[in-house]
Coordinates of C-alpha atoms in Angstrom, one line a residue:
Chain A
M1 CA -6.9 -22.8 1.7
S2 CA -9.9 -20.3 2.3
E3 CA -11.7 -23.1 0.1
L4 CA -10.4 -26.0 2.2
G5 CA -11.1 -23.9 5.5
K6 CA -14.7 -23.1 4.5
G7 CA -16.7 -24.2 7.5
L8 CA -14.0 -25.1 9.9
A9 CA -13.9 -21.6 11.4
G10 CA -17.4 -21.2 12.0
E11 CA -19.4 -18.1 11.2
L12 CA -19.7 -14.4 12.2
T13 CA -23.0 -13.5 13.9
A14 CA -24.6 -10.1 14.8
S15 CA -23.0 -9.7 18.1
G16 CA -19.9 -12.3 17.7
H17 CA -19.4 -15.9 16.4
L18 CA -20.6 -19.4 16.4
L19 CA -18.2 -22.5 16.3
R20 CA -19.4 -26.1 16.3
Q21 CA -16.9 -28.8 17.5
R22 CA -17.4 -32.4 18.4
V23 CA -16.6 -34.2 21.7
Y24 CA -13.8 -36.8 20.9
F25 CA -12.3 -39.6 23.1
E26 CA -9.5 -37.1 24.0
D27 CA -12.1 -34.6 25.8
T28 CA -13.8 -37.3 28.0
D29 CA -12.4 -38.6 31.6
F30 CA -13.2 -41.8 33.4
T31 CA -16.4 -40.4 35.0
G32 CA -18.0 -40.7 31.6
I33 CA -18.2 -36.9 30.8
V34 CA -16.1 -34.2 29.2
Y35 CA -13.0 -33.1 31.5
H36 CA -13.5 -30.0 32.8
A37 CA -10.4 -28.4 31.7
R38 CA -11.2 -29.3 28.0
Y39 CA -13.9 -26.7 27.8
L40 CA -11.3 -24.1 27.9
H41 CA -9.9 -25.5 24.7
F42 CA -13.3 -25.3 23.1
L43 CA -13.7 -21.8 24.3
E44 CA -10.2 -21.1 22.9
R45 CA -11.0 -22.6 19.4
G46 CA -14.1 -20.4 19.4
R47 CA -12.0 -17.0 20.3
T48 CA -9.5 -17.8 18.0
D49 CA -11.9 -18.4 14.7
F50 CA -13.7 -15.4 15.8
L51 CA -10.5 -13.5 15.4
R52 CA -9.5 -15.4 12.6
L53 CA -12.8 -14.3 10.7
V54 CA -12.2 -10.7 11.4
G55 CA -8.6 -10.9 10.0
I56 CA -6.6 -11.5 13.1
H57 CA -4.2 -14.7 12.6
H58 CA -2.0 -16.1 15.4
A59 CA 0.6 -17.0 13.0
E60 CA 0.9 -13.4 11.5
I61 CA 1.0 -11.6 14.9
D62 CA 3.5 -14.3 16.1
G63 CA 5.5 -13.5 12.9
G64 CA 5.8 -9.7 13.6
L65 CA 3.2 -8.5 11.4
H66 CA 2.8 -5.4 13.8
G67 CA 6.6 -4.7 14.2
E68 CA 7.2 -7.4 16.9
K69 CA 6.2 -10.7 17.9
L70 CA 3.0 -10.5 19.6
A71 CA 0.7 -12.8 21.3
W72 CA -2.7 -13.0 23.2
V73 CA -2.7 -14.1 26.8
V74 CA -5.6 -14.8 29.1
R75 CA -5.6 -12.6 32.2
R76 CA -8.5 -13.5 34.0
M77 CA -11.5 -16.3 33.5
T78 CA -14.8 -17.0 35.2
I79 CA -16.4 -20.4 34.3
D80 CA -19.8 -22.2 35.2
F81 CA -19.9 -25.7 34.5
V82 CA -23.3 -25.7 34.2
S83 CA -24.0 -29.3 32.5
P84 CA -21.8 -31.9 31.3
A85 CA -21.2 -33.2 27.8
R86 CA -20.6 -36.7 26.6
I87 CA -18.7 -38.5 23.9
D88 CA -19.9 -38.1 20.3
E89 CA -21.9 -34.9 21.0
I90 CA -21.7 -31.5 19.1
L91 CA -21.0 -28.6 20.9
A92 CA -21.9 -25.2 19.9
I93 CA -19.6 -22.4 21.2
S94 CA -20.9 -18.8 20.8
T95 CA -18.5 -15.8 21.4
R96 CA -19.7 -12.3 22.3
V97 CA -17.4 -9.2 22.7
E98 CA -18.4 -7.5 26.1
E99 CA -15.7 -4.8 26.2
I100 CA -12.8 -3.7 24.0
S101 CA -10.3 -1.1 25.6
G102 CA -6.8 -0.1 24.5
A103 CA -4.9 -3.0 26.1
R104 CA -7.6 -5.8 26.7
I105 CA -10.7 -7.5 25.4
V106 CA -13.5 -9.2 27.3
M107 CA -15.4 -12.0 25.9
A108 CA -18.4 -13.7 27.0
Q109 CA -18.8 -17.2 25.9
Q110 CA -21.2 -20.0 26.1
V111 CA -21.3 -23.5 25.3
H112 CA -24.3 -25.6 24.3
C113 CA -25.2 -29.0 23.3
G114 CA -28.8 -28.3 21.4
E115 CA -31.0 -26.6 23.8
R116 CA -28.9 -27.2 26.7
L117 CA -26.7 -24.8 28.2
L118 CA -23.1 -26.6 29.3
I119 CA -20.8 -23.8 30.0
E120 CA -21.3 -20.0 30.7
A121 CA -17.8 -18.0 30.6
R122 CA -16.1 -14.7 30.9
V123 CA -12.6 -14.2 29.6
E124 CA -10.2 -11.3 29.7
A125 CA -7.5 -11.4 27.3
A126 CA -4.6 -9.1 26.3
I127 CA -1.7 -8.7 24.0
V128 CA 1.8 -9.1 25.1
N129 CA 5.3 -8.8 23.3
G130 CA 7.9 -11.6 23.2
E131 CA 9.0 -10.7 26.5
G132 CA 5.7 -10.8 28.0
R133 CA 5.1 -7.1 28.3
P134 CA 1.5 -5.8 27.5
R135 CA 1.1 -3.9 24.4
R136 CA -2.1 -1.7 23.0
L137 CA -4.4 -3.7 20.6
P138 CA -3.2 -2.7 17.0
K139 CA -5.5 0.2 16.1
D140 CA -6.8 -1.4 12.7
W141 CA -8.2 -4.2 14.6
I142 CA -11.1 -2.2 16.2
A143 CA -12.8 -1.4 12.8
R144 CA -12.6 -5.2 11.8
F145 CA -15.1 -6.3 14.4
P146 CA -18.8 -6.2 13.7
S147 CA -20.8 -3.1 14.3
A148 CA -22.5 -4.6 17.4
V149 CA -19.0 -5.0 18.8
Q150 CA -17.7 -1.3 18.1
T151 CA -20.4 0.1 20.3
K152 CA -18.6 -1.9 23.3
I153 CA -15.1 -0.1 22.7
T154 CA -14.5 2.0 25.9
H155 CA -11.0 3.5 25.3
P156 CA -10.2 3.3 21.4
Chain B
M1 CA 15.9 -25.3 42.9
S2 CA 18.0 -28.6 42.8
E3 CA 16.5 -29.2 46.2
L4 CA 13.0 -28.5 45.2
G5 CA 13.4 -30.5 42.3
K6 CA 14.7 -33.5 44.1
G7 CA 12.6 -36.8 43.2
L8 CA 10.5 -34.7 40.6
A9 CA 13.2 -35.9 37.8
G10 CA 13.3 -39.6 38.4
E11 CA 16.6 -41.4 38.9
L12 CA 19.3 -42.6 36.6
T13 CA 19.8 -46.2 36.5
A14 CA 22.6 -48.5 35.1
S15 CA 21.6 -48.3 31.6
G16 CA 18.9 -45.6 31.6
H17 CA 16.6 -43.6 33.9
L18 CA 13.5 -44.4 35.8
L19 CA 10.7 -41.9 36.6
R20 CA 7.4 -42.5 38.5
Q21 CA 4.4 -40.5 37.7
R22 CA 0.7 -40.8 38.8
V23 CA -2.3 -41.3 36.6
Y24 CA -4.9 -38.4 37.0
F25 CA -8.4 -37.3 35.9
E26 CA -6.7 -35.6 32.6
D27 CA -5.0 -39.0 31.4
T28 CA -8.4 -40.9 31.3
D29 CA -11.1 -41.3 29.1
F30 CA -14.6 -42.2 29.2
T31 CA -14.1 -46.0 28.9
G32 CA -12.5 -45.9 32.3
I33 CA -8.9 -46.4 31.1
V34 CA -5.8 -44.1 30.3
Y35 CA -6.6 -42.6 26.7
H36 CA -3.7 -44.1 24.4
A37 CA -2.1 -40.8 23.3
R38 CA -1.5 -40.0 26.9
Y39 CA 1.3 -42.6 27.2
L40 CA 3.2 -40.3 24.7
H41 CA 3.3 -37.8 27.3
F42 CA 4.6 -40.1 30.1
L43 CA 7.0 -41.4 27.7
E44 CA 8.2 -38.0 26.9
R45 CA 8.6 -36.7 30.4
G46 CA 10.7 -40.0 31.0
R47 CA 13.0 -39.0 28.1
T48 CA 13.1 -35.3 29.4
D49 CA 14.1 -36.2 32.7
F50 CA 16.6 -38.7 31.7
L51 CA 18.3 -36.0 29.5
R52 CA 17.8 -33.3 32.3
L53 CA 19.9 -35.7 34.9
V54 CA 22.9 -36.3 32.3
G55 CA 22.9 -32.3 31.9
I56 CA 20.6 -31.7 28.8
H57 CA 18.1 -29.2 29.2
H58 CA 15.3 -28.2 26.8
A59 CA 15.2 -24.4 28.1
E60 CA 19.2 -24.1 27.6
I61 CA 19.0 -25.6 24.1
D62 CA 16.2 -23.6 23.1
G63 CA 17.8 -20.6 24.5
G64 CA 21.0 -21.1 22.2
L65 CA 23.5 -22.8 24.3
H66 CA 25.0 -24.7 21.4
G67 CA 25.1 -21.7 19.3
E68 CA 21.5 -21.5 17.8
K69 CA 18.3 -22.4 18.9
L70 CA 18.0 -26.2 19.0
A71 CA 15.0 -28.5 19.7
W72 CA 14.4 -32.4 19.8
V73 CA 12.0 -33.8 17.3
V74 CA 10.4 -37.2 17.4
R75 CA 11.2 -39.0 14.1
R76 CA 9.5 -42.4 14.1
M77 CA 7.8 -44.3 17.2
T78 CA 6.5 -47.8 17.5
I79 CA 4.1 -48.6 20.6
D80 CA 2.6 -51.4 21.9
F81 CA -0.5 -51.1 24.1
V82 CA -0.3 -54.2 26.2
S83 CA -2.3 -53.5 29.0
P84 CA -4.0 -50.7 30.2
A85 CA -4.0 -48.1 33.2
R86 CA -6.5 -46.5 35.6
I87 CA -6.9 -43.6 37.9
D88 CA -4.7 -43.2 40.5
E89 CA -2.4 -45.8 39.5
I90 CA 1.5 -45.2 39.6
L91 CA 3.3 -45.5 36.5
A92 CA 7.1 -46.6 36.3
I93 CA 8.3 -45.2 33.1
S94 CA 11.9 -46.8 32.2
T95 CA 14.0 -45.5 29.5
R96 CA 17.2 -47.0 27.8
V97 CA 19.4 -46.1 24.9
E98 CA 19.4 -48.2 22.1
E99 CA 21.8 -46.4 19.7
I100 CA 23.4 -43.0 19.5
S101 CA 24.5 -41.9 15.9
G102 CA 26.1 -38.3 15.2
A103 CA 22.5 -37.1 14.3
R104 CA 19.8 -39.2 16.1
I105 CA 19.2 -41.1 19.2
V106 CA 17.1 -44.5 19.7
M107 CA 15.3 -45.2 23.0
A108 CA 13.9 -48.2 24.2
Q109 CA 11.0 -47.6 26.6
Q110 CA 8.6 -49.4 28.9
V111 CA 5.9 -48.5 31.3
H112 CA 4.9 -50.9 34.0
C113 CA 2.3 -50.7 36.8
G114 CA 3.7 -52.7 39.6
E115 CA 4.7 -56.1 37.7
R116 CA 2.4 -55.5 34.9
L117 CA 3.7 -54.3 31.5
L118 CA 1.6 -51.5 30.0
I119 CA 3.5 -50.1 27.4
E120 CA 6.6 -51.4 25.2
A121 CA 8.0 -48.4 23.0
R122 CA 10.7 -47.5 20.2
V123 CA 11.3 -43.9 19.8
E124 CA 13.5 -42.4 17.5
A125 CA 14.6 -38.9 18.0
A126 CA 16.6 -36.2 16.4
I127 CA 18.1 -32.5 17.2
V128 CA 17.0 -29.9 14.7
N129 CA 17.4 -25.9 14.6
G130 CA 14.9 -23.1 14.8
E131 CA 14.3 -23.7 10.9
G132 CA 13.7 -27.3 11.4
R133 CA 17.1 -28.3 9.8
P134 CA 18.8 -31.6 11.3
R135 CA 21.9 -30.9 13.5
R136 CA 24.5 -33.4 14.7
L137 CA 24.1 -34.2 18.5
P138 CA 26.7 -31.7 20.4
K139 CA 29.8 -33.8 21.0
D140 CA 29.9 -33.2 24.7
W141 CA 26.7 -34.8 25.4
I142 CA 27.9 -38.4 24.4
A143 CA 30.3 -38.3 27.5
R144 CA 27.3 -37.3 29.7
F145 CA 25.6 -40.6 29.1
P146 CA 26.1 -43.7 31.6
S147 CA 28.9 -45.8 30.6
A148 CA 26.5 -48.5 29.7
V149 CA 25.1 -46.3 27.2
Q150 CA 28.5 -45.2 25.7
T151 CA 28.7 -48.6 24.2
K152 CA 25.6 -47.8 21.9
I153 CA 27.2 -45.0 20.0
T154 CA 27.7 -46.0 16.7
H155 CA 29.1 -42.9 14.7
P156 CA 30.4 -40.5 17.3
Chain C
M1 CA 2.4 -49.0 46.7
S2 CA 2.6 -46.3 49.5
E3 CA 6.5 -46.7 49.3
L4 CA 6.4 -46.2 45.5
G5 CA 4.1 -43.3 45.7
K6 CA 5.9 -41.7 48.5
G7 CA 6.7 -38.0 47.6
L8 CA 4.3 -38.2 44.3
A9 CA 1.4 -37.0 46.2
G10 CA 2.9 -33.8 47.7
E11 CA 2.2 -33.0 51.5
L12 CA -0.3 -31.8 53.8
T13 CA 0.2 -28.5 55.5
A14 CA -1.4 -26.7 58.2
S15 CA -4.2 -25.3 56.2
G16 CA -4.2 -27.7 53.2
H17 CA -1.4 -29.3 50.9
L18 CA 1.3 -28.5 48.9
L19 CA 2.4 -30.3 45.4
R20 CA 5.2 -29.8 43.3
Q21 CA 5.0 -30.8 39.4
R22 CA 7.4 -30.0 36.6
V23 CA 6.4 -28.3 33.3
Y24 CA 6.8 -30.5 30.6
F25 CA 6.8 -30.1 26.5
E26 CA 3.0 -31.3 26.8
D27 CA 2.4 -28.0 28.8
T28 CA 3.6 -25.3 26.8
D29 CA 2.5 -23.6 23.5
F30 CA 4.0 -22.0 20.6
T31 CA 4.1 -18.7 22.4
G32 CA 6.9 -20.2 24.5
I33 CA 4.9 -20.3 27.9
V34 CA 2.5 -22.7 29.4
Y35 CA -1.1 -23.0 27.7
H36 CA -3.5 -21.3 29.8
A37 CA -5.8 -24.6 30.2
R38 CA -2.9 -26.5 31.4
Y39 CA -3.1 -24.8 34.7
L40 CA -6.4 -26.5 35.2
H41 CA -4.6 -29.7 35.2
F42 CA -2.0 -28.7 37.7
L43 CA -4.5 -27.5 39.9
E44 CA -6.8 -30.6 39.6
R45 CA -3.6 -32.9 40.5
G46 CA -3.2 -30.6 43.4
R47 CA -6.9 -31.2 44.7
T48 CA -6.6 -34.8 43.7
D49 CA -3.5 -35.5 46.2
F50 CA -4.9 -33.4 48.9
L51 CA -7.9 -35.6 48.8
R52 CA -5.5 -38.7 48.6
L53 CA -3.7 -38.0 51.6
V54 CA -6.7 -37.4 53.6
G55 CA -8.0 -40.9 52.5
I56 CA -10.5 -39.8 49.7
H57 CA -9.7 -41.9 46.3
H58 CA -11.1 -41.2 42.9
A59 CA -10.9 -45.0 42.1
E60 CA -12.7 -45.8 45.4
I61 CA -15.7 -43.7 45.0
D62 CA -16.0 -44.2 41.5
G63 CA -16.2 -48.0 42.5
G64 CA -19.1 -47.5 44.7
L65 CA -17.4 -47.4 48.1
H66 CA -20.3 -45.1 49.5
G67 CA -23.4 -47.4 48.1
E68 CA -23.3 -45.9 44.6
K69 CA -20.8 -44.7 42.0
L70 CA -19.8 -41.3 42.9
A71 CA -17.7 -38.8 41.3
W72 CA -16.3 -35.0 41.9
V73 CA -17.7 -32.3 39.4
V74 CA -16.3 -28.6 39.2
R75 CA -19.2 -26.4 39.4
R76 CA -17.5 -22.9 39.2
M77 CA -13.9 -21.7 38.8
T78 CA -12.4 -18.2 38.9
I79 CA -8.8 -18.3 37.6
D80 CA -6.5 -15.1 37.5
F81 CA -3.4 -16.0 35.2
V82 CA -0.8 -13.6 37.2
S83 CA 2.4 -14.4 35.4
P84 CA 3.4 -17.2 33.0
A85 CA 5.5 -20.6 33.3
R86 CA 8.0 -22.0 30.9
I87 CA 9.5 -25.4 29.9
D88 CA 11.3 -27.2 32.7
E89 CA 10.3 -24.8 35.5
I90 CA 9.0 -26.4 38.9
L91 CA 5.4 -25.4 39.9
A92 CA 4.3 -25.3 43.5
I93 CA 0.5 -25.7 43.6
S94 CA -0.8 -25.1 47.3
T95 CA -4.5 -25.9 48.0
R96 CA -6.7 -24.6 51.0
V97 CA -10.3 -25.2 51.9
E98 CA -12.4 -22.2 52.1
E99 CA -15.6 -23.7 52.8
I100 CA -17.3 -27.4 53.3
S101 CA -21.0 -27.6 53.2
G102 CA -23.2 -30.8 53.3
A103 CA -23.0 -30.8 49.1
R104 CA -19.9 -28.7 48.1
I105 CA -16.6 -27.8 48.8
V106 CA -14.7 -24.5 47.8
M107 CA -11.0 -24.5 47.3
A108 CA -8.6 -21.6 47.0
Q109 CA -5.4 -22.5 45.0
Q110 CA -2.2 -20.7 43.9
V111 CA 0.6 -21.7 41.7
H112 CA 3.9 -20.3 42.6
C113 CA 7.4 -20.6 40.7
G114 CA 9.8 -20.0 43.3
E115 CA 8.6 -16.6 44.9
R116 CA 6.5 -15.6 41.8
L117 CA 2.9 -16.0 41.9
L118 CA 1.4 -17.4 38.8
I119 CA -2.0 -18.6 39.3
E120 CA -4.7 -17.3 41.7
A121 CA -7.7 -19.6 41.6
R122 CA -11.1 -20.3 43.6
V123 CA -12.8 -23.7 42.6
E124 CA -16.1 -24.9 43.6
A125 CA -16.7 -28.7 43.5
A126 CA -19.7 -31.1 44.4
I127 CA -20.3 -34.8 44.3
V128 CA -22.8 -36.2 41.8
N129 CA -23.5 -39.9 41.4
G130 CA -23.4 -41.9 38.1
E131 CA -26.5 -40.1 36.7
G132 CA -25.0 -36.6 37.5
R133 CA -27.3 -35.8 40.4
P134 CA -26.0 -34.0 43.5
R135 CA -25.1 -36.1 46.5
R136 CA -24.2 -34.7 50.0
L137 CA -20.6 -35.2 50.8
P138 CA -20.0 -38.6 53.0
K139 CA -20.3 -37.7 56.9
D140 CA -17.1 -39.5 57.4
W141 CA -14.9 -37.3 55.2
I142 CA -15.2 -34.1 57.3
A143 CA -13.4 -35.4 60.0
R144 CA -10.4 -36.4 57.9
F145 CA -9.7 -32.8 57.0
P146 CA -6.9 -31.0 58.9
S147 CA -8.3 -29.3 62.2
A148 CA -7.7 -25.9 60.5
V149 CA -10.1 -27.2 57.7
Q150 CA -12.8 -28.3 60.1
T151 CA -13.5 -24.5 61.1
K152 CA -14.7 -23.9 57.7
I153 CA -17.5 -26.4 58.0
T154 CA -20.5 -24.6 57.6
H155 CA -23.4 -27.1 57.4
P156 CA -22.0 -30.4 58.3
Chain D
M1 CA -28.3 -33.2 14.8
S2 CA -27.5 -34.9 11.5
E3 CA -28.0 -31.2 10.1
L4 CA -26.0 -29.7 12.8
G5 CA -23.2 -32.4 12.4
K6 CA -23.1 -31.8 8.6
G7 CA -19.3 -31.3 7.4
L8 CA -18.1 -32.0 11.1
A9 CA -17.5 -35.5 10.4
G10 CA -15.4 -35.4 7.1
E11 CA -16.4 -37.6 4.2
L12 CA -16.3 -41.2 3.1
T13 CA -13.8 -41.9 -0.1
A14 CA -13.7 -44.7 -2.3
S15 CA -11.0 -46.5 0.0
G16 CA -11.7 -44.8 3.3
H17 CA -12.3 -41.4 5.0
L18 CA -10.9 -37.9 5.0
L19 CA -11.1 -35.3 7.8
R20 CA -10.1 -31.7 7.9
Q21 CA -9.1 -30.3 11.3
R22 CA -7.6 -27.1 12.2
V23 CA -4.2 -26.7 14.4
Y24 CA -5.1 -24.6 17.3
F25 CA -3.0 -23.0 20.7
E26 CA -3.4 -26.4 22.2
D27 CA -1.8 -28.6 19.7
T28 CA 1.5 -26.6 19.7
D29 CA 4.5 -26.8 21.9
F30 CA 7.3 -23.9 22.9
T31 CA 9.4 -25.3 20.1
G32 CA 6.9 -23.8 17.7
I33 CA 5.4 -26.7 16.3
V34 CA 2.7 -29.4 17.0
Y35 CA 3.5 -31.5 20.0
H36 CA 4.0 -34.9 18.7
A37 CA 1.7 -36.6 20.8
R38 CA -1.1 -34.2 19.5
Y39 CA -1.1 -36.1 16.1
L40 CA -2.5 -39.3 17.8
H41 CA -5.5 -37.0 18.4
F42 CA -6.0 -36.0 15.2
L43 CA -5.6 -39.9 14.0
E44 CA -7.8 -40.9 16.5
R45 CA -10.6 -38.2 15.2
G46 CA -10.1 -39.4 11.8
R47 CA -10.8 -43.1 12.7
T48 CA -13.8 -42.0 15.1
D49 CA -15.3 -40.0 12.1
F50 CA -14.9 -42.6 9.4
L51 CA -16.4 -45.6 11.8
R52 CA -19.3 -42.8 12.5
L53 CA -20.0 -42.2 8.7
V54 CA -20.2 -46.3 8.5
G55 CA -22.7 -46.2 11.4
I56 CA -20.7 -47.3 14.4
H57 CA -20.9 -44.9 17.4
H58 CA -18.9 -44.8 20.5
A59 CA -21.6 -43.7 22.5
E60 CA -24.0 -46.6 21.0
I61 CA -21.2 -49.6 21.7
D62 CA -20.2 -48.1 25.2
G63 CA -24.1 -48.1 26.1
G64 CA -24.4 -51.7 25.3
L65 CA -25.8 -52.0 21.9
H66 CA -24.3 -55.4 21.2
G67 CA -25.4 -56.9 24.6
E68 CA -22.5 -55.7 26.6
K69 CA -20.5 -52.8 26.9
L70 CA -17.9 -52.3 24.2
A71 CA -15.2 -50.2 23.5
W72 CA -12.3 -49.7 20.9
V73 CA -8.7 -50.1 22.2
V74 CA -5.6 -49.3 20.1
R75 CA -3.1 -52.4 20.3
R76 CA 0.0 -51.3 18.2
M77 CA 0.8 -48.2 16.4
T78 CA 3.7 -47.1 14.0
I79 CA 4.1 -43.4 13.4
D80 CA 6.4 -41.5 11.1
F81 CA 6.8 -37.9 11.9
V82 CA 7.8 -36.7 8.5
S83 CA 7.2 -32.9 8.7
P84 CA 6.0 -30.4 11.3
A85 CA 2.7 -28.5 11.2
R86 CA 2.1 -25.1 12.8
I87 CA -0.4 -22.8 14.4
D88 CA -3.5 -22.0 12.1
E89 CA -2.6 -24.9 9.6
I90 CA -5.5 -27.1 8.2
L91 CA -4.5 -30.6 8.2
A92 CA -6.1 -33.3 6.1
I93 CA -6.4 -36.7 7.8
S94 CA -7.1 -39.8 5.6
T95 CA -7.7 -43.0 6.6
R96 CA -8.0 -46.4 5.0
V97 CA -8.5 -49.9 6.1
E98 CA -5.9 -52.2 5.6
E99 CA -7.2 -55.4 6.9
I100 CA -10.2 -56.6 9.1
S101 CA -10.3 -60.0 10.9
G102 CA -12.8 -61.3 13.3
A103 CA -11.0 -59.4 16.1
R104 CA -9.0 -56.5 15.1
I105 CA -8.8 -53.7 12.4
V106 CA -5.8 -52.3 10.7
M107 CA -6.0 -48.8 9.5
A108 CA -3.4 -46.9 7.6
Q109 CA -3.5 -43.3 8.0
Q110 CA -2.0 -40.3 6.8
V111 CA -1.9 -36.6 7.7
H112 CA -1.2 -33.7 5.0
C113 CA -1.1 -30.1 5.0
G114 CA -1.7 -29.3 1.8
E115 CA 0.6 -31.2 -0.7
R116 CA 3.1 -31.8 2.3
L117 CA 2.9 -35.3 4.0
L118 CA 3.3 -34.5 7.9
I119 CA 2.5 -38.0 9.1
E120 CA 2.3 -41.7 8.2
A121 CA 0.7 -44.1 10.7
R122 CA -0.3 -47.7 11.0
V123 CA -2.9 -48.3 13.7
E124 CA -4.1 -51.8 15.0
A125 CA -7.2 -51.6 17.1
A126 CA -9.7 -54.3 18.7
I127 CA -12.7 -54.6 20.5
V128 CA -12.9 -55.3 24.2
N129 CA -16.0 -55.4 26.6
G130 CA -16.2 -53.6 30.2
E131 CA -13.7 -55.9 31.8
G132 CA -11.0 -55.3 28.9
R133 CA -11.4 -58.7 27.6
P134 CA -11.3 -58.9 23.5
R135 CA -14.4 -59.5 21.6
R136 CA -15.0 -60.4 18.1
L137 CA -16.2 -57.4 15.7
P138 CA -20.1 -57.4 15.6
K139 CA -21.0 -59.4 12.0
D140 CA -23.2 -56.7 10.7
W141 CA -20.4 -54.2 11.0
I142 CA -18.3 -55.7 8.1
A143 CA -21.4 -54.9 5.6
R144 CA -21.1 -51.3 6.4
F145 CA -17.7 -50.8 5.1
P146 CA -17.3 -49.3 1.6
S147 CA -16.7 -52.3 -1.0
A148 CA -13.0 -51.2 -1.4
V149 CA -12.9 -52.2 2.3
Q150 CA -14.8 -55.4 2.2
T151 CA -11.9 -56.9 0.0
K152 CA -9.5 -56.6 3.1
I153 CA -11.6 -59.0 5.1
T154 CA -9.5 -61.9 5.9
H155 CA -11.3 -63.8 8.6
P156 CA -15.0 -62.5 8.4

């Protein structure tokens, strides 16, 4: 599977992660450009694959790897729609960790098409259990992030 | 809630159900018309609200009302895309039961925009448990369907 | 069509608009709740139907009603995900105009499920032409908004 | 761009095309598996990238490369949902041409997860102009398909 998945999950960078994705039919709307809500899908794919490459998998945490069913939830999001993308274009989704505390993670994300900046976003996420109650990030996760990320940890 | 939901779930008809839904931005693609996969959403809303009005609720069967977690799955679908819809148009989704047996239900669905036929579909669905294993339709469901539907029951 | 559409477009309120929408299969994800990006669809339906009820239609402005092809674009969005929604629930999407200037409109939106606040959002939108160039809001639009909205107009 | 896009568009095979895609949050529903309508997105990405690799681009045909604005429309689809996919899994979407005539193309598609067959689909598509009127497939397209496909051409 790791062989099959090669290239599908993007790549780790010094300060985070980079993922390339294509704009397909499903992403566009009748005005000819990408529908604004679809960028949240692209951003979420970027965050998911960043976590995947540091060893944190949705299926595993949902399956109870940490003692109970856990899941990520987005708490807050600020998003600037700077420039539009169109069908067939290739988007580069970059993700950096801005802050990790005991119970939440803040990520800064950008979407580019070539040199052109399309999206600038700040996403605050947290971990909750099956009943939606907030949980602290599992301790061993912290050590998995790139060292540039380690310096962002405020309340380990 | 029943007061709030009034009008949201469409209406039962002699042989099935009718639901009206609007085409929004999210449903269209860059060619100016509704993206083909979105009609499956409209059709699924129609089937869901048909079941809702005869007293079968997704949240309840997922919650274990019938002894274990159950869910609908679509097994097979044939769909003719006859004519396209556009932004702002109102779609009428009609659903009839073609056949109910012990373990599956076959529905015939159409989508119209005014007099214009847009979609003709045949959908075969079944009930599975949490592990995906097929289950017989709960017996008391049969009696809930309109009498015109009762005649379609082949293996009760 | 106005007869068919009755109830589909929500209702104008003293300071804006209220729309009720159902949570369907398509809106949820494997964690059991509504996928975060889907709230942007619900919010957009609310804004669209608000504009529809004051007489501003996407199909018309796309069709060149104001001399050239025009379309709304979202420029900036801040969104707090306060509490999650689940399958079958009914959402109430409320929209208020916070500010209208010559070239943009700022709307404050909330999504409730019963008494429970789910989403708090601030959305800044603008009008662009077919090449994506910003255009001033057509003058006659201003007069169409409810009088409580008129007081928000800063640069008419 | 061709460098950036490397690996994003899958690969041509003897009789068609193979594309690998990941299942993300957006693709799943509250029952824990991929929402049935989402497979149509995966299938469409497969067909799109197949066409891309033989030199047929949505943006170009929309832009009037063949004298007028053209677009693909799906006319008919039969789809068997054999087995479900879950979050994080990698899907292999394979596409073969079954038949090409002057005005339509029929493709046979499958989705696998490892050895497991998930989806079996037959898709009939056609080319229309901006007003939705059917158009013959541009003649030079035929020669672009792999030779195994050439034998499927019935009315060149």
